[in-house]
Tab-separated table of C-alpha atoms in Angstrom:
chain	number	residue	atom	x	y	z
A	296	UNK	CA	-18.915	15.406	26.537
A	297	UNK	CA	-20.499	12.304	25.407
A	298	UNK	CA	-21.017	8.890	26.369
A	299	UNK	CA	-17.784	7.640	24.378
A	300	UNK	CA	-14.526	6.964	26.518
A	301	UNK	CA	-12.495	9.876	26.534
A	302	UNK	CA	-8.333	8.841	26.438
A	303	UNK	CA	-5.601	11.516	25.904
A	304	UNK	CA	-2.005	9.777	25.955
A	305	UNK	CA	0.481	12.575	26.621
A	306	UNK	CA	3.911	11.859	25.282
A	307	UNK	CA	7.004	13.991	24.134
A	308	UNK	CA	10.345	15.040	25.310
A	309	UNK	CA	12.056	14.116	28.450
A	310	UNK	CA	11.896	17.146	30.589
A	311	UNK	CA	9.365	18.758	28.781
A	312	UNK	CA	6.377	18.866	31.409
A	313	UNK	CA	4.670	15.484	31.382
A	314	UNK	CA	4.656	15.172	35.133
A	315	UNK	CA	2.926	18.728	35.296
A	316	UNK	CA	0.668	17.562	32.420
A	317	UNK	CA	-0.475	14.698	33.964
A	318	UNK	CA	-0.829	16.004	37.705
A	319	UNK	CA	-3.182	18.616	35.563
A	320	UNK	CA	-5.413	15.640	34.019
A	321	UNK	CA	-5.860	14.349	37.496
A	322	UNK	CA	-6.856	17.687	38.429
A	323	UNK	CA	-9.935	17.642	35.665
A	324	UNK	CA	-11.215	14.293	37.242
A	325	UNK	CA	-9.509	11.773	34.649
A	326	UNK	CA	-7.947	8.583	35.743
A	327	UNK	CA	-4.030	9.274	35.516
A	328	UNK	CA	-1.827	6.711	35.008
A	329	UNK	CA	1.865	7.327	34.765
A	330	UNK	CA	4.216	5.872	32.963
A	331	UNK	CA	2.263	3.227	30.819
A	332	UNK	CA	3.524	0.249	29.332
A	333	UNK	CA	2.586	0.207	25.186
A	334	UNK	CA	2.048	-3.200	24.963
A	335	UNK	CA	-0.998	-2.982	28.194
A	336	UNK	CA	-2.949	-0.258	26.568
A	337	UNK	CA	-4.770	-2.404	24.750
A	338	UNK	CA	-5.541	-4.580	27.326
A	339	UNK	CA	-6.258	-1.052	29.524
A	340	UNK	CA	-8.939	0.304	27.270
A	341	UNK	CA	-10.785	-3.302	26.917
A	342	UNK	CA	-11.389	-3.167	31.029
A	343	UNK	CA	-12.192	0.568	30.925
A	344	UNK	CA	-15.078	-0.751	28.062
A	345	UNK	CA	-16.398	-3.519	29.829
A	346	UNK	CA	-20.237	-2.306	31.565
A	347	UNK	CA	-19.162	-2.437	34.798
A	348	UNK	CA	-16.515	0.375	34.477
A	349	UNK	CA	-17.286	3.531	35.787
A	350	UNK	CA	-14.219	5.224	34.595
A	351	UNK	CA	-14.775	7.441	31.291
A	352	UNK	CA	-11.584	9.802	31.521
A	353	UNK	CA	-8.563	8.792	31.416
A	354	UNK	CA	-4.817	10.116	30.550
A	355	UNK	CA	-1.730	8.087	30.406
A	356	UNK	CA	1.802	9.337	30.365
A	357	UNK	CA	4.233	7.064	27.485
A	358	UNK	CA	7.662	8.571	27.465
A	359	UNK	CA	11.517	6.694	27.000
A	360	UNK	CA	11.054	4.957	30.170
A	361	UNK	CA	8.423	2.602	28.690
A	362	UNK	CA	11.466	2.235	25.299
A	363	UNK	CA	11.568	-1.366	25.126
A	364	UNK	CA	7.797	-0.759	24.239
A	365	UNK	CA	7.692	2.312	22.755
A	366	UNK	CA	7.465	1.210	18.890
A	367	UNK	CA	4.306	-0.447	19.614
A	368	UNK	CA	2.653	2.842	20.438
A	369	UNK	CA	2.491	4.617	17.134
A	370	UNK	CA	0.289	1.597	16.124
A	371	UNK	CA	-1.726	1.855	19.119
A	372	UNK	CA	-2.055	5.705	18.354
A	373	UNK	CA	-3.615	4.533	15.001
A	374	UNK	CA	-6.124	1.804	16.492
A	375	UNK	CA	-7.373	3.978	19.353
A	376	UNK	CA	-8.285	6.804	16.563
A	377	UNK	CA	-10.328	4.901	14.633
A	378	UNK	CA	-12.199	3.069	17.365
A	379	UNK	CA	-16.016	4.799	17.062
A	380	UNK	CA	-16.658	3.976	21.105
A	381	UNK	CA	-13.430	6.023	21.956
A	382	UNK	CA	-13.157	9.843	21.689
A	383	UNK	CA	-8.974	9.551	21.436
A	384	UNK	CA	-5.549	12.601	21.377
A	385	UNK	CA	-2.682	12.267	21.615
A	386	UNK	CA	-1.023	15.709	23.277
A	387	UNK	CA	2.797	16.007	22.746
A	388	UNK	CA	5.009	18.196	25.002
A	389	UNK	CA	8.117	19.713	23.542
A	390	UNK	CA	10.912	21.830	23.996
A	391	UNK	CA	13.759	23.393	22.930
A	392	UNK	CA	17.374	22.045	23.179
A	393	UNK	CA	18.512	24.199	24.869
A	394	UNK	CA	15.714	24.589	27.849
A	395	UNK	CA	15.858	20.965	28.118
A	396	UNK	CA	19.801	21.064	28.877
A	397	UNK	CA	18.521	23.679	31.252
A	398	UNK	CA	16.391	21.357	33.100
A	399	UNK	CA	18.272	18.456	33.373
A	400	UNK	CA	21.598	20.686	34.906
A	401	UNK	CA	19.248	21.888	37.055
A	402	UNK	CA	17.356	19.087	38.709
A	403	UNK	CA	21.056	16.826	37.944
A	404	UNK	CA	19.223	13.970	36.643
A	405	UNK	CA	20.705	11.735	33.907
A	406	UNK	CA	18.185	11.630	30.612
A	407	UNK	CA	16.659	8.171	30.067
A	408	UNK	CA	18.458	7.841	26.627
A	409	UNK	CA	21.950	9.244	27.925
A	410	UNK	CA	22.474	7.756	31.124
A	411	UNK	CA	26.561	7.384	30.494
A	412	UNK	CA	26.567	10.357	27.766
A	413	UNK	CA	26.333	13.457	27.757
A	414	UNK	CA	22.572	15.032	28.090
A	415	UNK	CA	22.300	16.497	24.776
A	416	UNK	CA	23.087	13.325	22.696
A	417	UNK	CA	19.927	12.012	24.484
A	418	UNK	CA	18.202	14.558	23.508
A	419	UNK	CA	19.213	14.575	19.866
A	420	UNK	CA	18.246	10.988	19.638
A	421	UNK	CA	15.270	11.124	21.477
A	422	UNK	CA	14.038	13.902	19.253
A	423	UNK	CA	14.652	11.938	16.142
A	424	UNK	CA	12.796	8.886	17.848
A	425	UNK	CA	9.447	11.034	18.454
A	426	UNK	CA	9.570	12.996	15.380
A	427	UNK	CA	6.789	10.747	13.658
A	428	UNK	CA	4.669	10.217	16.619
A	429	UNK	CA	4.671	14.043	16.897
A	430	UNK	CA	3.687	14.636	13.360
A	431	UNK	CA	0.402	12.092	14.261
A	432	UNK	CA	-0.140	14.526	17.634
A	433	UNK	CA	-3.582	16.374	17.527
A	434	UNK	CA	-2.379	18.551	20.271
A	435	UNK	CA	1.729	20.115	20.836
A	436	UNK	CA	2.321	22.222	23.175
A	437	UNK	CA	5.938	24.031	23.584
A	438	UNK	CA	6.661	24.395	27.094
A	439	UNK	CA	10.579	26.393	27.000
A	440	UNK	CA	8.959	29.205	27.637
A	441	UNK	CA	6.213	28.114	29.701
A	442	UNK	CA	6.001	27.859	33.638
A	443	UNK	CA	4.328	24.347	35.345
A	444	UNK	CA	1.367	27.393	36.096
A	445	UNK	CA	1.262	28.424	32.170
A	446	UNK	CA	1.386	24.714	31.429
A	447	UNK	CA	-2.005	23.751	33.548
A	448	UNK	CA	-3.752	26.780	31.852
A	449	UNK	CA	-3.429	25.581	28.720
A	450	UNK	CA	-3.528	22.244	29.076
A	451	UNK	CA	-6.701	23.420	30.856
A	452	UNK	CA	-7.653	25.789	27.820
A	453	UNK	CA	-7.711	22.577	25.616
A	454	UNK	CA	-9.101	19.413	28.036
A	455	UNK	CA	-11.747	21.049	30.335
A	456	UNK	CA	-15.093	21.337	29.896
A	457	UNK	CA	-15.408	23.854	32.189
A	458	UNK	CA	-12.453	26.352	30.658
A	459	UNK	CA	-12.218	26.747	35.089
A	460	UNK	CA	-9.254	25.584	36.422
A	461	UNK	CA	-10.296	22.972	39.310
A	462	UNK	CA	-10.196	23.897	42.729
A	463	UNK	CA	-11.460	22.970	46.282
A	464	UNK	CA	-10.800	23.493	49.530
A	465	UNK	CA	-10.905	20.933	52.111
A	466	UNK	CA	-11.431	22.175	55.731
A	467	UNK	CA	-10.099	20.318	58.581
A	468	UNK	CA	-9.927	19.270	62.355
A	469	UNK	CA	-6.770	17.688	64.276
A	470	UNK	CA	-5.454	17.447	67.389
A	471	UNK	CA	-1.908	18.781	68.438
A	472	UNK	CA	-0.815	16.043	70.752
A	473	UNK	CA	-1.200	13.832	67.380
A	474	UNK	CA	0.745	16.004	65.065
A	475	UNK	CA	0.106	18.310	62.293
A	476	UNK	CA	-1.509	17.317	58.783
A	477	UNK	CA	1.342	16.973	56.757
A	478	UNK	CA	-1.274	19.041	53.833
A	479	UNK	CA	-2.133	21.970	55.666
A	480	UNK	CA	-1.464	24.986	53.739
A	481	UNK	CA	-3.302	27.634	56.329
A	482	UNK	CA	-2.981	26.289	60.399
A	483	UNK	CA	-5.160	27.792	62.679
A	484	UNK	CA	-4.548	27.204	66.789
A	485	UNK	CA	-7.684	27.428	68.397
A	486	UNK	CA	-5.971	26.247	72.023
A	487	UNK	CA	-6.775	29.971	73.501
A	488	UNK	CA	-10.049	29.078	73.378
A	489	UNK	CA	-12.010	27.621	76.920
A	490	UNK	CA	-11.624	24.102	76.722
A	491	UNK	CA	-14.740	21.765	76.840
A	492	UNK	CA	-13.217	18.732	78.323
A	493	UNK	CA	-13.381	20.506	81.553
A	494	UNK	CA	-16.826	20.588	81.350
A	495	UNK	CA	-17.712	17.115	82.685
A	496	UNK	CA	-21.606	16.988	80.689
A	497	UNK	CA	-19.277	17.914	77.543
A	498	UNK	CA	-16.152	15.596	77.860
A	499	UNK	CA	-17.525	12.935	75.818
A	500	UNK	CA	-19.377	14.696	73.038
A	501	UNK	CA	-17.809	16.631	70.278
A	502	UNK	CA	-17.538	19.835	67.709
A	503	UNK	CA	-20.605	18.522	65.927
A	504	UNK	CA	-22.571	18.017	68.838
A	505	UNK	CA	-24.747	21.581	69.203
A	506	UNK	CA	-24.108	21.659	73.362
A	507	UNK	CA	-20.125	21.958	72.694
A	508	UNK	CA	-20.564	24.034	69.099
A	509	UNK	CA	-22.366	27.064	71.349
A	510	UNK	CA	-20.380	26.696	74.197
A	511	UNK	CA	-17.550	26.995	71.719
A	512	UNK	CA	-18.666	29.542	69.746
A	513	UNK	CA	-20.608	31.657	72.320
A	514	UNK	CA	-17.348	32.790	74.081
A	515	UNK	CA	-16.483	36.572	72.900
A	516	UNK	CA	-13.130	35.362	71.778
A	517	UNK	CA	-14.814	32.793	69.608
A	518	UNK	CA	-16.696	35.370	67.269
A	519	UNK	CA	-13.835	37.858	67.216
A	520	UNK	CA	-11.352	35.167	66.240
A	521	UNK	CA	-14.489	34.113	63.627
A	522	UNK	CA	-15.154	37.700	62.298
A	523	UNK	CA	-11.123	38.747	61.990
A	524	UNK	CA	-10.353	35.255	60.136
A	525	UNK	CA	-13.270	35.220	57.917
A	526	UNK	CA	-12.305	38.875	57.078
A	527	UNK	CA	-8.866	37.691	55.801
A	528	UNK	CA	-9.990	34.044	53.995
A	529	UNK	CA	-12.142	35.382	51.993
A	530	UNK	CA	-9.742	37.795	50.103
A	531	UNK	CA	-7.272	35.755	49.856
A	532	UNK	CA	-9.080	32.419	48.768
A	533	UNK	CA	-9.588	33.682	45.217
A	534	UNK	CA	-5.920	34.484	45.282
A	535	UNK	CA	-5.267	30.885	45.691
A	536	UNK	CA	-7.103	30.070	42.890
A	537	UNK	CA	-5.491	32.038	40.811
A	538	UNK	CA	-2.035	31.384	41.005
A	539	UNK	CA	-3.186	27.928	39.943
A	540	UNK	CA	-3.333	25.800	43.146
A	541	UNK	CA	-5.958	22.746	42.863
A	542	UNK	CA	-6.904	22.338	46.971
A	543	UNK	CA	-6.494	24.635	49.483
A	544	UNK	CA	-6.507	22.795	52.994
A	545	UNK	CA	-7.393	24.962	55.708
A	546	UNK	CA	-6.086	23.156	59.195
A	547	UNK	CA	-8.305	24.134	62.619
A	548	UNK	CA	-6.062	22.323	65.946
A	549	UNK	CA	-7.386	22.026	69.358
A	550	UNK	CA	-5.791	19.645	72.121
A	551	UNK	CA	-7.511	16.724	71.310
A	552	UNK	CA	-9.285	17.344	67.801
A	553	UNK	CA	-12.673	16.813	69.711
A	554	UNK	CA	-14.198	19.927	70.791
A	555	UNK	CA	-13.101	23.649	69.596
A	556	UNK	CA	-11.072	22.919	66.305
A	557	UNK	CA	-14.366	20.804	65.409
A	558	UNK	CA	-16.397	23.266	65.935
A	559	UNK	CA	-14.620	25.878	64.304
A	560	UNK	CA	-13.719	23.683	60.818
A	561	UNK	CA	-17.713	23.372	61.039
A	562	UNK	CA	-18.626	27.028	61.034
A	563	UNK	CA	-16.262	27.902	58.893
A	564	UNK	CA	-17.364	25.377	56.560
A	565	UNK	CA	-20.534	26.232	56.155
A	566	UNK	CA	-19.589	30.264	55.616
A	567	UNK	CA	-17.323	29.095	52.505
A	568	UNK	CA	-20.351	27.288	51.391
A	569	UNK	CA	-22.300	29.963	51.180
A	570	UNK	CA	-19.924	31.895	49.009
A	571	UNK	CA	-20.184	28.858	46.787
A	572	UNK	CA	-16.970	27.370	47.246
A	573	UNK	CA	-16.627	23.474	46.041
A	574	UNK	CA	-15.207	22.331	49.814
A	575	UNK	CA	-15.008	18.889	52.021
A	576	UNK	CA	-14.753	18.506	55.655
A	577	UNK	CA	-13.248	16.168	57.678
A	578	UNK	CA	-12.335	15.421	61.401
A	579	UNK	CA	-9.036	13.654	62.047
A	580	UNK	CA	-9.225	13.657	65.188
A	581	UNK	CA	-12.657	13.598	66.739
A	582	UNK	CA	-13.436	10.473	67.924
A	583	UNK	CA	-9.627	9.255	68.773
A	584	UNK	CA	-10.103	9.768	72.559
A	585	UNK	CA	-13.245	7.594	72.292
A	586	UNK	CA	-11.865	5.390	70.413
A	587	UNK	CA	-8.197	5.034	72.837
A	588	UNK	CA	-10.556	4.875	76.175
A	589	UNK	CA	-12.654	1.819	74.369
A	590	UNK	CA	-9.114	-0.088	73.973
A	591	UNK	CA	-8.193	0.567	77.215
């Protein structure tokens, strides 16, 4: 890509995707913003020009929610394609009647242009509403037969510069006695394992530290935990990617979050690494004891 501002504005029919579609622009590293008034887009893209902004992706959701505004956009659509410092599209998300009366029965939400009526007289006159600014789109995509995993793909097919769909994992360390991370996807209990806060030369150092990582690690229950989990992540990792899913946090819990579920985020770290995989770690709890006796 070049040095111009990139914008997409994704717009269309109620029900249609646009939460997916933007959820999916996040995804790619662009600056997602939901739900944008008309009128402030003007306004929006002057900041994001100015030399001290470091954004140069962004995507904007404009559906019936923003109405009182919405006959400002198509002349907004027309400014932002002929400004030469902006590369601009506009992607419109459709479908058909009758998936859209699908949806709405389903999740039993009233549509935006219906909210006393009956569903598909919002739909009917939403349709006719959007017909021009979908004539001016530079990218529709039909979604009634699509799933929110076919949607990112394409969506993905048509935004990316990398054709990949994005994907990390994030590795972390917590203690039990403060509760689980709420976005754990894999949990691992590593409380079988000899505890180093009996060790008195230990108590007060951490996972990190290399005197608790090998007295961690160089237990025999360590490595064949190590060898037996490694032997299942690393199949099943790709599979993650696959279906579609963006992060992949793998949760290690100890006690405390201090000693062994430090550690073990830590060497298991580094092995995804070394298969290449685009990964963070972080240590929830690991210095909460420290930082609780300091208070008290």
């Amino acid at each position: 890509m070049d040095n111009k501002l990139n914008i997409v504005i994704i717009t269309g029919m109620s029900g249609a995707g646009k939460t997916v579609a933007i959820q999916s622009f996040e995804d790619m590293g662009y600056f997602a913003v939901d739900n944008m008034p008309p009128n402030l887009i003007e306004k929006f893209v002057e900041l994001l020009n100015t030399p001290d902004s470091k954004i140069n992706k962004v995507a904007m959701v404009v559906d019936m929610r923003s109405r009182i505004f919405f006959d400002r956009l198509r002349g907004i659509v027309a400014e932002l394609s002929n400004l030469p410092e902006v590369n601009f599209k506009l992607l419109f998300l459709d479908a058909s009647d009758v998936e859209l009366v699908a949806r709405y029965k389903e999740t039993r939400r009233s549509h935006p242009l219906a909210i006393d009526g009956r569903v598909l007289d919002g739909i009917t006159q939403e349709r006719e509403i959007l017909s021009d600014l979908k004539s001016l789109a530079e990218v529709v995509i039909d979604t009634s037969e699509l799933t929110p995993r076919n949607l990112r793909a394409r969506i993905l097919e048509r935004f990316s510069e990398t054709k990949e769909a994005p994907f990390r994992i994030e590795v972390i360390s917590f203690g039990f006695k403060y509760g689980l991370p709420m976005d754990a996807d894999l949990v691992f209990d590593v409380r079988f394992l000899p505890n180093p806060h009996y060790i008195p030369e230990l108590r007060d150092k951490t996972g990190q530290d290399k005197e608790v990582f090998n007295y961690v690690m160089n237990q025999k229950a360590s490595e064949d935990f190590y060898k037996n989990l490694m032997n299942m992540l690393l199949p099943i990792i790709p599979a993650y990617q696959k279906e579609g899913k963006s992060v992949l946090t793998i949760a290690f819990g100890c006690t405390g979050g201090q000693h062994r579920s430090v550690a073990f985020a830590e060497r298991v770290s580094k092995a995804l690494l070394k298969e290449d995989w685009h990964l963070n770690t972080s240590h929830r709890d690991k210095d909460r004891r420290k930082e609780t006796v300091n208070r008290s």
